[in-house]
Structure formats: C-alpha cells, structure tokens
mmCIF file of C-alpha atoms and ligand atoms in Angstrom:
data_model
loop_
_atom_site.group_PDB
_atom_site.id
_atom_site.type_symbol
_atom_site.label_atom_id
_atom_site.label_comp_id
_atom_site.label_asym_id
_atom_site.label_seq_id
_atom_site.Cartn_x
_atom_site.Cartn_y
_atom_site.Cartn_z
ATOM 1 C CA MET K 1 80.020 102.296 125.875
ATOM 2 C CA THR K 2 83.574 103.097 124.874
ATOM 3 C CA GLU K 3 85.412 100.958 122.395
ATOM 4 C CA GLU K 4 87.714 99.579 125.101
ATOM 5 C CA ASP K 5 84.700 98.323 127.061
ATOM 6 C CA ARG K 6 83.559 96.030 124.323
ATOM 7 C CA ILE K 7 83.990 92.342 124.946
ATOM 8 C CA LEU K 8 83.869 91.604 121.270
ATOM 9 C CA ASN K 9 86.306 94.266 120.193
ATOM 10 C CA ALA K 10 89.088 92.499 118.382
ATOM 11 C CA THR K 11 91.809 95.008 119.292
ATOM 12 C CA GLU K 12 94.313 93.968 121.890
ATOM 13 C CA GLN K 13 93.516 94.896 125.481
ATOM 14 C CA ASP K 14 95.593 94.623 128.667
ATOM 15 C CA GLU K 15 93.876 91.411 129.660
ATOM 16 C CA ASP K 16 94.951 89.772 126.388
ATOM 17 C CA ARG K 17 98.562 90.700 126.990
ATOM 18 C CA ASN K 18 98.424 89.115 130.438
ATOM 19 C CA ASP K 19 97.161 85.879 128.998
ATOM 20 C CA LEU K 20 100.073 85.100 126.766
ATOM 21 C CA GLY K 21 99.795 81.442 127.737
ATOM 22 C CA LEU K 22 97.047 81.047 125.161
ATOM 23 C CA ARG K 23 99.134 82.337 122.280
ATOM 24 C CA PRO K 24 100.254 79.462 120.039
ATOM 25 C CA VAL K 25 104.036 79.202 119.824
ATOM 26 C CA ALA K 26 104.388 76.484 117.184
ATOM 27 C CA LEU K 27 102.778 76.124 113.779
ATOM 28 C CA GLU K 28 100.979 72.943 114.934
ATOM 29 C CA ASP K 29 99.266 74.902 117.756
ATOM 30 C CA PHE K 30 97.972 77.535 115.357
ATOM 31 C CA GLN K 31 94.382 76.547 114.556
ATOM 32 C CA GLY K 32 92.758 76.991 111.146
ATOM 33 C CA GLN K 33 94.229 78.967 108.210
ATOM 34 C CA THR K 34 95.383 75.685 106.681
ATOM 35 C CA ASP K 35 96.721 77.092 103.404
ATOM 36 C CA VAL K 36 98.648 79.857 105.132
ATOM 37 C CA LYS K 37 100.238 77.362 107.541
ATOM 38 C CA HIS K 38 101.069 74.941 104.784
ATOM 39 C CA ASN K 39 102.819 77.612 102.710
ATOM 40 C CA LEU K 40 104.692 78.993 105.692
ATOM 41 C CA ARG K 41 105.970 75.549 106.595
ATOM 42 C CA VAL K 42 107.408 75.183 103.082
ATOM 43 C CA PHE K 43 108.970 78.662 103.094
ATOM 44 C CA THR K 44 110.527 78.354 106.569
ATOM 45 C CA ASP K 45 111.884 74.863 105.843
ATOM 46 C CA ALA K 46 113.377 76.109 102.568
ATOM 47 C CA ALA K 47 114.981 79.127 104.272
ATOM 48 C CA LEU K 48 116.381 76.885 107.011
ATOM 49 C CA GLY K 49 117.749 74.481 104.411
ATOM 50 C CA ARG K 50 119.528 77.287 102.611
ATOM 51 C CA GLY K 51 120.724 78.917 105.830
ATOM 52 C CA ALA K 52 119.383 82.189 104.447
ATOM 53 C CA PRO K 53 116.876 84.599 105.969
ATOM 54 C CA LEU K 54 113.223 83.965 105.124
ATOM 55 C CA ASP K 55 111.930 86.283 102.410
ATOM 56 C CA HIS K 56 110.045 89.343 103.704
ATOM 57 C CA VAL K 57 106.443 88.499 104.622
ATOM 58 C CA PHE K 58 103.367 90.680 104.298
ATOM 59 C CA ILE K 59 100.330 89.645 106.379
ATOM 60 C CA SER K 60 96.955 91.308 106.004
ATOM 61 C CA GLY K 61 93.615 90.689 107.658
ATOM 62 C CA PRO K 62 91.254 92.009 110.322
ATOM 63 C CA PRO K 63 92.515 92.467 113.915
ATOM 64 C CA GLY K 64 92.732 89.520 116.307
ATOM 65 C CA LEU K 65 93.198 86.810 113.665
ATOM 66 C CA GLY K 66 96.785 85.917 114.541
ATOM 67 C CA LYS K 67 99.111 88.162 112.508
ATOM 68 C CA THR K 68 101.443 88.879 115.447
ATOM 69 C CA THR K 69 101.182 85.273 116.600
ATOM 70 C CA LEU K 70 102.219 83.973 113.188
ATOM 71 C CA ALA K 71 105.236 86.284 113.061
ATOM 72 C CA GLY K 72 106.349 84.986 116.462
ATOM 73 C CA ILE K 73 105.893 81.419 115.266
ATOM 74 C CA MET K 74 108.069 82.121 112.219
ATOM 75 C CA ALA K 75 110.886 83.369 114.443
ATOM 76 C CA ARG K 76 110.596 80.277 116.621
ATOM 77 C CA GLU K 77 110.517 77.925 113.637
ATOM 78 C CA LEU K 78 113.591 79.652 112.252
ATOM 79 C CA GLY K 79 115.277 79.622 115.660
ATOM 80 C CA THR K 80 115.954 83.361 115.515
ATOM 81 C CA GLU K 81 115.309 86.520 117.460
ATOM 82 C CA PHE K 82 111.828 88.117 117.314
ATOM 83 C CA LYS K 83 111.665 91.882 117.426
ATOM 84 C CA ILE K 84 108.366 93.680 117.421
ATOM 85 C CA THR K 85 107.219 97.251 116.872
ATOM 86 C CA SER K 86 104.378 99.144 115.219
ATOM 87 C CA ALA K 87 104.479 101.917 112.627
ATOM 88 C CA PRO K 88 102.818 104.544 114.874
ATOM 89 C CA ALA K 89 105.539 103.923 117.496
ATOM 90 C CA LEU K 90 108.244 104.843 114.985
ATOM 91 C CA GLU K 91 108.237 108.612 115.107
ATOM 92 C CA LYS K 92 111.632 109.466 113.640
ATOM 93 C CA PRO K 93 113.977 107.690 111.193
ATOM 94 C CA LYS K 94 116.430 107.233 114.046
ATOM 95 C CA ASP K 95 113.850 105.103 115.897
ATOM 96 C CA LEU K 96 113.738 102.683 112.977
ATOM 97 C CA ALA K 97 117.498 102.889 112.395
ATOM 98 C CA GLY K 98 118.085 102.035 116.051
ATOM 99 C CA LEU K 99 116.014 98.876 115.747
ATOM 100 C CA LEU K 100 117.457 97.811 112.412
ATOM 101 C CA THR K 101 121.070 98.218 113.508
ATOM 102 C CA SER K 102 120.512 96.150 116.648
ATOM 103 C CA ILE K 103 118.719 93.134 115.210
ATOM 104 C CA GLY K 104 120.468 89.807 115.117
ATOM 105 C CA GLU K 105 121.354 87.690 112.112
ATOM 106 C CA ARG K 106 118.231 86.373 110.306
ATOM 107 C CA ALA K 107 115.943 87.879 112.962
ATOM 108 C CA VAL K 108 112.227 88.299 112.344
ATOM 109 C CA PHE K 109 111.391 91.984 112.611
ATOM 110 C CA PHE K 110 107.656 92.579 112.940
ATOM 111 C CA ILE K 111 106.094 95.956 112.131
ATOM 112 C CA ASP K 112 102.392 96.141 112.925
ATOM 113 C CA GLU K 113 100.053 98.603 111.169
ATOM 114 C CA ILE K 114 102.625 99.022 108.444
ATOM 115 C CA HIS K 115 100.172 101.114 106.384
ATOM 116 C CA ARG K 116 100.841 103.913 108.884
ATOM 117 C CA LEU K 117 104.582 104.103 108.250
ATOM 118 C CA ARG K 118 105.815 107.630 107.494
ATOM 119 C CA PRO K 119 107.393 108.217 104.058
ATOM 120 C CA ALA K 120 110.888 108.905 105.423
ATOM 121 C CA MET K 121 110.872 105.520 107.113
ATOM 122 C CA GLU K 122 109.436 103.780 104.091
ATOM 123 C CA GLU K 123 112.449 104.986 102.115
ATOM 124 C CA MET K 124 114.769 103.658 104.789
ATOM 125 C CA LEU K 125 113.021 100.290 104.756
ATOM 126 C CA TYR K 126 113.329 99.947 100.979
ATOM 127 C CA VAL K 127 117.126 99.922 101.207
ATOM 128 C CA ALA K 128 117.125 97.823 104.371
ATOM 129 C CA MET K 129 114.862 95.197 102.823
ATOM 130 C CA GLU K 130 116.697 94.991 99.538
ATOM 131 C CA ASP K 131 120.350 95.463 100.393
ATOM 132 C CA PHE K 132 120.463 94.934 104.170
ATOM 133 C CA GLU K 133 121.977 98.382 104.482
ATOM 134 C CA LEU K 134 120.911 101.730 105.863
ATOM 135 C CA ASP K 135 121.329 105.131 104.294
ATOM 136 C CA TRP K 136 122.377 107.386 107.113
ATOM 137 C CA VAL K 137 122.840 111.152 106.807
ATOM 138 C CA ILE K 138 125.774 112.612 108.706
ATOM 139 C CA GLY K 139 126.122 116.321 109.339
ATOM 140 C CA GLN K 140 123.784 119.115 108.303
ATOM 141 C CA GLY K 141 123.284 121.580 105.469
ATOM 142 C CA PRO K 142 125.743 121.627 102.546
ATOM 143 C CA ALA K 143 128.231 119.502 104.531
ATOM 144 C CA ALA K 144 125.705 116.688 104.966
ATOM 145 C CA ARG K 145 126.610 113.405 103.351
ATOM 146 C CA THR K 146 125.045 109.968 103.246
ATOM 147 C CA VAL K 147 126.851 106.867 104.375
ATOM 148 C CA ARG K 148 125.705 103.300 103.893
ATOM 149 C CA VAL K 149 125.735 101.242 107.065
ATOM 150 C CA PRO K 150 125.459 97.444 106.763
ATOM 151 C CA ILE K 151 122.886 95.649 108.909
ATOM 152 C CA ALA K 152 122.319 91.958 109.587
ATOM 153 C CA PRO K 153 120.247 90.097 106.976
ATOM 154 C CA PHE K 154 116.755 89.875 108.465
ATOM 155 C CA THR K 155 113.131 89.075 107.633
ATOM 156 C CA LEU K 156 110.640 91.902 107.769
ATOM 157 C CA VAL K 157 107.108 90.839 108.629
ATOM 158 C CA GLY K 158 104.735 93.693 107.889
ATOM 159 C CA ALA K 159 101.157 93.382 109.138
ATOM 160 C CA THR K 160 98.152 95.489 108.301
ATOM 161 C CA THR K 161 94.384 95.589 108.523
ATOM 162 C CA LYS K 162 94.387 97.871 105.478
ATOM 163 C CA PRO K 163 96.397 96.370 102.599
ATOM 164 C CA GLY K 164 94.894 98.913 100.192
ATOM 165 C CA GLN K 165 96.667 101.723 102.021
ATOM 166 C CA VAL K 166 100.180 100.285 101.785
ATOM 167 C CA ALA K 167 102.398 102.084 99.277
ATOM 168 C CA GLY K 168 103.000 100.072 96.094
ATOM 169 C CA PRO K 169 106.817 100.229 96.222
ATOM 170 C CA LEU K 170 106.766 98.880 99.788
ATOM 171 C CA LEU K 171 104.302 96.136 98.931
ATOM 172 C CA SER K 172 106.404 94.998 95.979
ATOM 173 C CA ARG K 173 109.406 94.375 98.242
ATOM 174 C CA PHE K 174 107.669 91.589 100.126
ATOM 175 C CA GLY K 175 108.378 88.192 98.601
ATOM 176 C CA ILE K 176 105.593 86.411 100.495
ATOM 177 C CA SER K 177 102.083 87.735 100.954
ATOM 178 C CA LEU K 178 99.587 86.069 103.291
ATOM 179 C CA ARG K 179 95.970 86.992 103.821
ATOM 180 C CA LEU K 180 94.183 85.880 106.995
ATOM 181 C CA GLU K 181 90.418 85.491 106.703
ATOM 182 C CA LEU K 182 87.862 85.326 109.502
ATOM 183 C CA TYR K 183 87.849 81.779 110.922
ATOM 184 C CA SER K 184 85.093 79.298 110.177
ATOM 185 C CA HIS K 185 82.792 78.089 112.951
ATOM 186 C CA GLU K 186 84.664 74.785 113.287
ATOM 187 C CA GLU K 187 88.060 76.531 113.359
ATOM 188 C CA ILE K 188 86.896 78.838 116.148
ATOM 189 C CA CYS K 189 85.597 75.780 118.025
ATOM 190 C CA GLU K 190 89.115 74.362 117.784
ATOM 191 C CA VAL K 191 90.600 77.588 119.181
ATOM 192 C CA ILE K 192 88.146 77.459 122.105
ATOM 193 C CA ARG K 193 88.818 73.759 122.838
ATOM 194 C CA ARG K 194 92.548 74.395 122.857
ATOM 195 C CA SER K 195 92.274 77.468 125.111
ATOM 196 C CA ALA K 196 89.861 75.711 127.488
ATOM 197 C CA GLY K 197 92.371 72.867 127.755
ATOM 198 C CA LEU K 198 95.206 75.264 128.547
ATOM 199 C CA LEU K 199 93.067 77.052 131.158
ATOM 200 C CA GLY K 200 92.124 73.691 132.690
ATOM 201 C CA LEU K 201 88.391 74.315 132.162
ATOM 202 C CA LYS K 202 85.667 71.715 132.172
ATOM 203 C CA ILE K 203 83.601 72.636 129.129
ATOM 204 C CA GLU K 204 80.723 70.905 127.368
ATOM 205 C CA GLU K 205 80.802 70.554 123.586
ATOM 206 C CA SER K 206 77.500 72.443 123.203
ATOM 207 C CA ALA K 207 79.071 75.300 125.196
ATOM 208 C CA VAL K 208 82.066 75.367 122.830
ATOM 209 C CA LYS K 209 79.686 75.791 119.901
ATOM 210 C CA ALA K 210 77.667 78.502 121.649
ATOM 211 C CA ILE K 211 80.802 80.495 122.482
ATOM 212 C CA ALA K 212 82.002 80.092 118.890
ATOM 213 C CA GLN K 213 78.751 81.607 117.659
ATOM 214 C CA GLY K 214 79.501 84.733 119.658
ATOM 215 C CA SER K 215 83.137 85.035 118.618
ATOM 216 C CA ARG K 216 82.840 86.802 115.240
ATOM 217 C CA GLY K 217 85.238 84.368 113.587
ATOM 218 C CA THR K 218 88.081 85.904 115.608
ATOM 219 C CA PRO K 219 90.372 83.949 117.993
ATOM 220 C CA ARG K 220 91.081 86.981 120.168
ATOM 221 C CA VAL K 221 87.347 87.503 120.731
ATOM 222 C CA ALA K 222 86.839 83.766 121.343
ATOM 223 C CA ASN K 223 89.491 83.737 124.071
ATOM 224 C CA ARG K 224 88.106 86.835 125.711
ATOM 225 C CA LEU K 225 84.568 85.493 125.673
ATOM 226 C CA LEU K 226 85.778 82.165 127.069
ATOM 227 C CA ARG K 227 87.357 83.972 130.021
ATOM 228 C CA ARG K 228 84.171 85.934 130.698
ATOM 229 C CA VAL K 229 82.060 82.795 130.489
ATOM 230 C CA ARG K 230 84.455 81.092 132.903
ATOM 231 C CA ASP K 231 83.722 83.882 135.416
ATOM 232 C CA PHE K 232 79.990 83.209 135.160
ATOM 233 C CA ALA K 233 80.550 79.452 135.446
ATOM 234 C CA GLU K 234 82.626 79.884 138.601
ATOM 235 C CA VAL K 235 80.316 82.365 140.294
ATOM 236 C CA LEU K 236 76.966 80.880 139.299
ATOM 237 C CA GLY K 237 77.730 77.152 139.212
ATOM 238 C CA ASP K 238 80.409 74.615 139.951
ATOM 239 C CA GLY K 239 82.811 76.002 137.361
ATOM 240 C CA THR K 240 81.718 73.714 134.525
ATOM 241 C CA VAL K 241 81.122 75.674 131.351
ATOM 242 C CA SER K 242 77.776 74.433 130.073
ATOM 243 C CA GLU K 243 75.545 75.757 127.311
ATOM 244 C CA PRO K 244 73.035 77.377 129.724
ATOM 245 C CA VAL K 245 75.925 79.198 131.429
ATOM 246 C CA VAL K 246 77.132 80.468 128.043
ATOM 247 C CA ARG K 247 73.632 81.585 127.036
ATOM 248 C CA HIS K 248 73.214 83.350 130.369
ATOM 249 C CA ALA K 249 76.604 85.047 130.097
ATOM 250 C CA MET K 250 75.945 86.175 126.531
ATOM 251 C CA LYS K 251 72.603 87.612 127.540
ATOM 252 C CA ARG K 252 74.186 89.509 130.398
ATOM 253 C CA LEU K 253 76.911 90.777 128.065
ATOM 254 C CA ASP K 254 74.242 91.756 125.527
ATOM 255 C CA ILE K 255 75.671 89.543 122.792
ATOM 256 C CA ASP K 256 73.053 87.960 120.538
ATOM 257 C CA ALA K 257 73.090 84.481 119.029
ATOM 258 C CA MET K 258 74.917 85.743 115.919
ATOM 259 C CA GLY K 259 77.630 87.328 118.042
ATOM 260 C CA LEU K 260 76.423 90.882 117.511
ATOM 261 C CA GLU K 261 76.746 93.369 120.338
ATOM 262 C CA ARG K 262 74.490 96.329 120.952
ATOM 263 C CA HIS K 263 76.762 98.586 118.913
ATOM 264 C CA ASP K 264 76.694 96.256 115.888
ATOM 265 C CA ARG K 265 72.916 96.238 116.000
ATOM 266 C CA PHE K 266 72.966 100.029 116.362
ATOM 267 C CA ILE K 267 75.008 100.262 113.141
ATOM 268 C CA LEU K 268 72.535 98.040 111.280
ATOM 269 C CA ARG K 269 69.581 99.972 112.698
ATOM 270 C CA THR K 270 71.169 103.263 111.672
ATOM 271 C CA ILE K 271 71.533 102.101 108.062
ATOM 272 C CA ILE K 272 67.927 100.939 108.062
ATOM 273 C CA GLU K 273 66.213 103.703 110.004
ATOM 274 C CA GLN K 274 68.231 106.764 109.013
ATOM 275 C CA TYR K 275 69.188 105.809 105.473
ATOM 276 C CA GLY K 276 66.272 103.665 104.366
ATOM 277 C CA GLY K 277 68.493 100.566 104.306
ATOM 278 C CA GLY K 278 71.237 102.307 102.311
ATOM 279 C CA PRO K 279 73.302 102.675 100.322
ATOM 280 C CA VAL K 280 75.086 105.038 102.658
ATOM 281 C CA GLY K 281 78.738 106.093 102.337
ATOM 282 C CA ALA K 282 81.216 104.876 104.959
ATOM 283 C CA GLU K 283 82.102 108.411 106.099
ATOM 284 C CA THR K 284 78.478 109.392 106.606
ATOM 285 C CA LEU K 285 77.673 106.166 108.387
ATOM 286 C CA ALA K 286 80.756 106.479 110.628
ATOM 287 C CA ILE K 287 79.677 109.957 111.734
ATOM 288 C CA SER K 288 76.116 108.765 112.384
ATOM 289 C CA VAL K 289 77.280 105.945 114.649
ATOM 290 C CA GLY K 290 80.012 107.984 116.340
ATOM 291 C CA GLU K 291 82.986 105.967 115.094
ATOM 292 C CA ALA K 292 86.105 106.727 113.075
ATOM 293 C CA VAL K 293 85.861 105.404 109.503
ATOM 294 C CA ASP K 294 88.827 103.111 110.192
ATOM 295 C CA THR K 295 87.119 101.602 113.218
ATOM 296 C CA LEU K 296 83.936 101.063 111.270
ATOM 297 C CA GLU K 297 85.756 99.434 108.377
ATOM 298 C CA ASP K 298 88.265 97.343 110.363
ATOM 299 C CA PHE K 299 86.367 96.283 113.466
ATOM 300 C CA TYR K 300 82.678 96.244 112.662
ATOM 301 C CA GLU K 301 82.175 95.701 108.958
ATOM 302 C CA PRO K 302 84.174 92.502 108.280
ATOM 303 C CA TYR K 303 81.956 90.469 110.583
ATOM 304 C CA LEU K 304 78.710 92.171 109.546
ATOM 305 C CA ILE K 305 79.655 91.382 105.952
ATOM 306 C CA GLN K 306 80.599 87.770 106.783
ATOM 307 C CA CYS K 307 77.190 87.338 108.457
ATOM 308 C CA GLY K 308 75.574 88.690 105.309
ATOM 309 C CA PHE K 309 74.007 91.645 107.156
ATOM 310 C CA ILE K 310 75.562 94.378 105.071
ATOM 311 C CA LYS K 311 76.966 94.637 101.603
ATOM 312 C CA ARG K 312 79.657 96.979 100.378
ATOM 313 C CA THR K 313 78.562 98.477 97.075
ATOM 314 C CA PRO K 314 80.214 101.214 94.995
ATOM 315 C CA ARG K 315 77.525 103.595 96.237
ATOM 316 C CA GLY K 316 77.934 102.697 99.913
ATOM 317 C CA ARG K 317 76.771 100.244 102.556
ATOM 318 C CA LEU K 318 73.521 98.392 102.106
ATOM 319 C CA ALA K 319 71.543 96.512 104.778
ATOM 320 C CA THR K 320 70.445 93.113 103.461
ATOM 321 C CA ALA K 321 67.116 91.356 103.877
ATOM 322 C CA ARG K 322 68.830 89.135 106.441
ATOM 323 C CA ALA K 323 69.671 92.185 108.578
ATOM 324 C CA TYR K 324 66.003 93.232 108.652
ATOM 325 C CA GLU K 325 65.091 89.703 109.616
ATOM 326 C CA HIS K 326 67.688 89.524 112.381
ATOM 327 C CA LEU K 327 66.446 92.766 113.892
ATOM 328 C CA ASN K 328 62.800 91.809 113.389
ATOM 329 C CA MET K 329 62.274 94.827 111.200
ATOM 330 C CA LYS K 330 60.055 95.081 108.169
ATOM 331 C CA SER K 331 62.133 94.748 105.047
ATOM 332 C CA ARG K 332 62.112 96.986 102.024
ATOM 333 C CA VAL K 333 64.195 94.413 100.173
ATOM 334 C CA ASP K 334 63.466 90.805 99.337
ATOM 335 C CA GLU K 335 65.961 87.959 99.677
ATOM 336 C CA ASN K 336 67.518 88.872 96.304
ATOM 337 C CA GLU K 337 68.197 92.377 97.607
ATOM 338 C CA GLN K 338 65.659 93.791 95.146
ATOM 339 C CA PHE K 339 63.721 96.757 96.472
ATOM 340 C CA LEU K 340 60.058 96.074 97.076
ATOM 341 C CA LEU K 341 57.858 98.902 95.919
HETATM 342 P P1 ADP J 1 96.587 90.158 115.326
HETATM 343 O O1 ADP J 1 98.069 90.435 115.375
HETATM 344 O O2 ADP J 1 96.123 89.672 113.989
HETATM 345 O O3 ADP J 1 95.749 91.308 115.815
HETATM 346 P P2 ADP J 1 97.212 88.221 117.402
HETATM 347 O O4 ADP J 1 98.303 87.458 116.750
HETATM 348 O O5 ADP J 1 97.624 89.201 118.456
HETATM 349 O O6 ADP J 1 96.282 88.935 116.328
HETATM 350 O O7 ADP J 1 96.199 87.128 118.016
HETATM 351 C C1 ADP J 1 95.285 87.449 119.030
HETATM 352 C C2 ADP J 1 95.152 86.316 120.023
HETATM 353 O O8 ADP J 1 94.342 85.301 119.435
HETATM 354 C C3 ADP J 1 96.467 85.640 120.385
HETATM 355 O O9 ADP J 1 96.896 86.042 121.649
HETATM 356 C C4 ADP J 1 96.191 84.168 120.409
HETATM 357 O O10 ADP J 1 95.993 83.741 121.731
HETATM 358 C C5 ADP J 1 94.889 84.017 119.659
HETATM 359 N N1 ADP J 1 95.059 83.379 118.342
HETATM 360 C C6 ADP J 1 95.234 84.019 117.161
HETATM 361 N N2 ADP J 1 95.287 83.158 116.149
HETATM 362 C C7 ADP J 1 95.144 81.929 116.691
HETATM 363 C C8 ADP J 1 95.089 80.619 116.133
HETATM 364 N N3 ADP J 1 95.169 80.400 114.802
HETATM 365 N N4 ADP J 1 94.949 79.569 116.982
HETATM 366 C C9 ADP J 1 94.823 79.784 118.308
HETATM 367 N N5 ADP J 1 94.848 81.003 118.887
HETATM 368 C C10 ADP J 1 95.003 82.068 118.098
#
C-alpha cells in the first residue's frame, strides 16, 4: 500500500482540496484547541485595534490539525489578503522576493514546512520580517551592489511539523508561537458533527463516536473517514450513518477500534518481533518498515505515542505493554514497562 492510498494518512490529498466546504473560515467554527483560539482572538483584536499588522506567528504540530486553516482564519479575522506557499516550492530567492513584493498591506503570508527553507531565503526573510524590506542584489561580480526595497508590512505565518529543525535566528523572529496538539476524543466528535451537518448527513451519535475512535485525533483524518463511511451508508443502507455501518466500513478499510491501520500495526509488530520490543533507533526502524524517517516521525509516531503504544526514549523506540496487549502478543514487559525475565 502506498502512502497516498492510506485513508488515515494525515497529509493533504486531492480529495481534501476538493472539499474546501468543510474548512472552518471563522474562529468560532474551528473546533477544539481552546487555548490557541483564545490567544489568537486577543492578538488579532489587539492588532486590529492598533491598525498594525499582527505579529509574526509560528505554528507547529503534526499534519492535518489545522495549521493552514488557522492561518486563513487569521487573514479573515484581520480582513486582509491571504497568500500561501510552502518552503519546498521556493526554489530561488527571486521566488520569495516575487511573493513578498506583491503582498498587500497587512496581508497574512503563510509558508508551510518552514523548516525546509533554504539558507539564502532564510536570510531574506530575516530582513523582511524585521524591517519590511528586501535586500536585493543588482548586477554581478565586483559591480554587484545591494539595494534595499521596501515591502508592505505583513504577518508571516510559518508552519512546521518539525519545530526542532527550524533555525534559531528564524524562530526568534516570530512574536507568537502556537503549538497544536492532537485533538481529544470529544473535540474530534465536534469536528465530525460539524462536518456531517455541512454535508447534510443523517448520523447517529454512536456513529460519531465510532468514527472519532478511528480518526487518530486528527480533523483531516476524521473528515476523510466520514466521507468514506458516507459511501458505505449510501450503498449498503438508506444513507443514515449508524454505528454498524461505521464498524462495517472500518473493518473493510482495515482500521481497528483504536484507529490503527495495517501499516501502524506492522510498525508495532516490527519493533516487537524484530527488535525484541525495542529500544530501536528511528533510522533503523524506518528502514525496517520501508518509510522515510520523517514520515515515521511525523505521520505514524505521534498517534502511536498518544495511544501509549510506543515510547520515545534516548536509546530509541520502545513498544509498551499496551502494544503487546493490543496485538494479542505475549509481553516481555509488565504494565510499568519493566522487563520480565
Ligand atoms: P495542516 O495545515 O495542519 O496540515 P489543515 O489546516 O489543512 O491542516 O486542516 C486539514 C483539514 O482539517 C481542513 O481542511 C479542515 O477541514 C479540517 N480541520 C482542521 N482543523 C479543524 C478544526 N479545528 N475544526 C474543524 N475542522 C478542522
């Protein structure tokens, strides 16, 4: 199964882009993350009151939790333009310069995966963020000289799944730092209820809870699963999303009651069967399960850790007693993670 085939994969897929109707556009529509919302409301109101751009915002957290959505909401709350790009799309300084020189007054400029920004562009951003100017080199060789070009005051929103990989000087230029955590069960239920309402679905409360269990604490996954379950409900029944329909759909999609897919279980099994339960280093484990280290760390591990199935230790990843239990495997560790001899 390729990564793109996975229902539960939290990265954006074409289908998600086509379903923009589910994306919250106002802070009140954004479910969960209460503290983050509360703070943002204060900061945007203050910026509006002063008539100044909002301070630069850094948002970190696993994929599919609403980083892009929040940036869009900020622009809407501020009544300004929203411009969006991602670090890998910026190949040359002129790509970034082109965007920066064309943004409107107090616009929200969103750069996704900001940990992947090249050094030359980081340097350019430093000046842009601090002075709202660009250093631009004219000419070549000994005749080259740098001119400063003014740009409109703007708000940079930098998002990343890997805050640890963002250069210190860049990080220090953000005045506001927000961290999105995986959503709680009740918060995901709220996301599902809202989306079901927007899609005009008839859904039973027990079905909402069952879908939430399979959503890995991630709104993007919840929405995708809801759409798949809707297909089953329409084809197999009268279109009502009931708990038996959800259970049936999850079985067919090979998602277990904890929301793990076959590949998640394969990762746990690999730690247990090939590495005696761990600890095993991330690089070694990634090779064993055929994934890039980034994919393992960003897409798979956060949820496996939240479920309490693996632990990150200085010596590597460790399968917990709960993981053995979930897979019906005989444990070498007791519930306190002590090795049984
Ligand atoms: P990220 O940028 O963190 O990868 P997105 O902002 O693209 O995530 O969000 C993914 C999808 O999940 C959005 O299209 C939106 O429909 C949904 N979503 C995200 N956060 C929320 C939320 N708090 N409430 C409701 N829906 C949400």
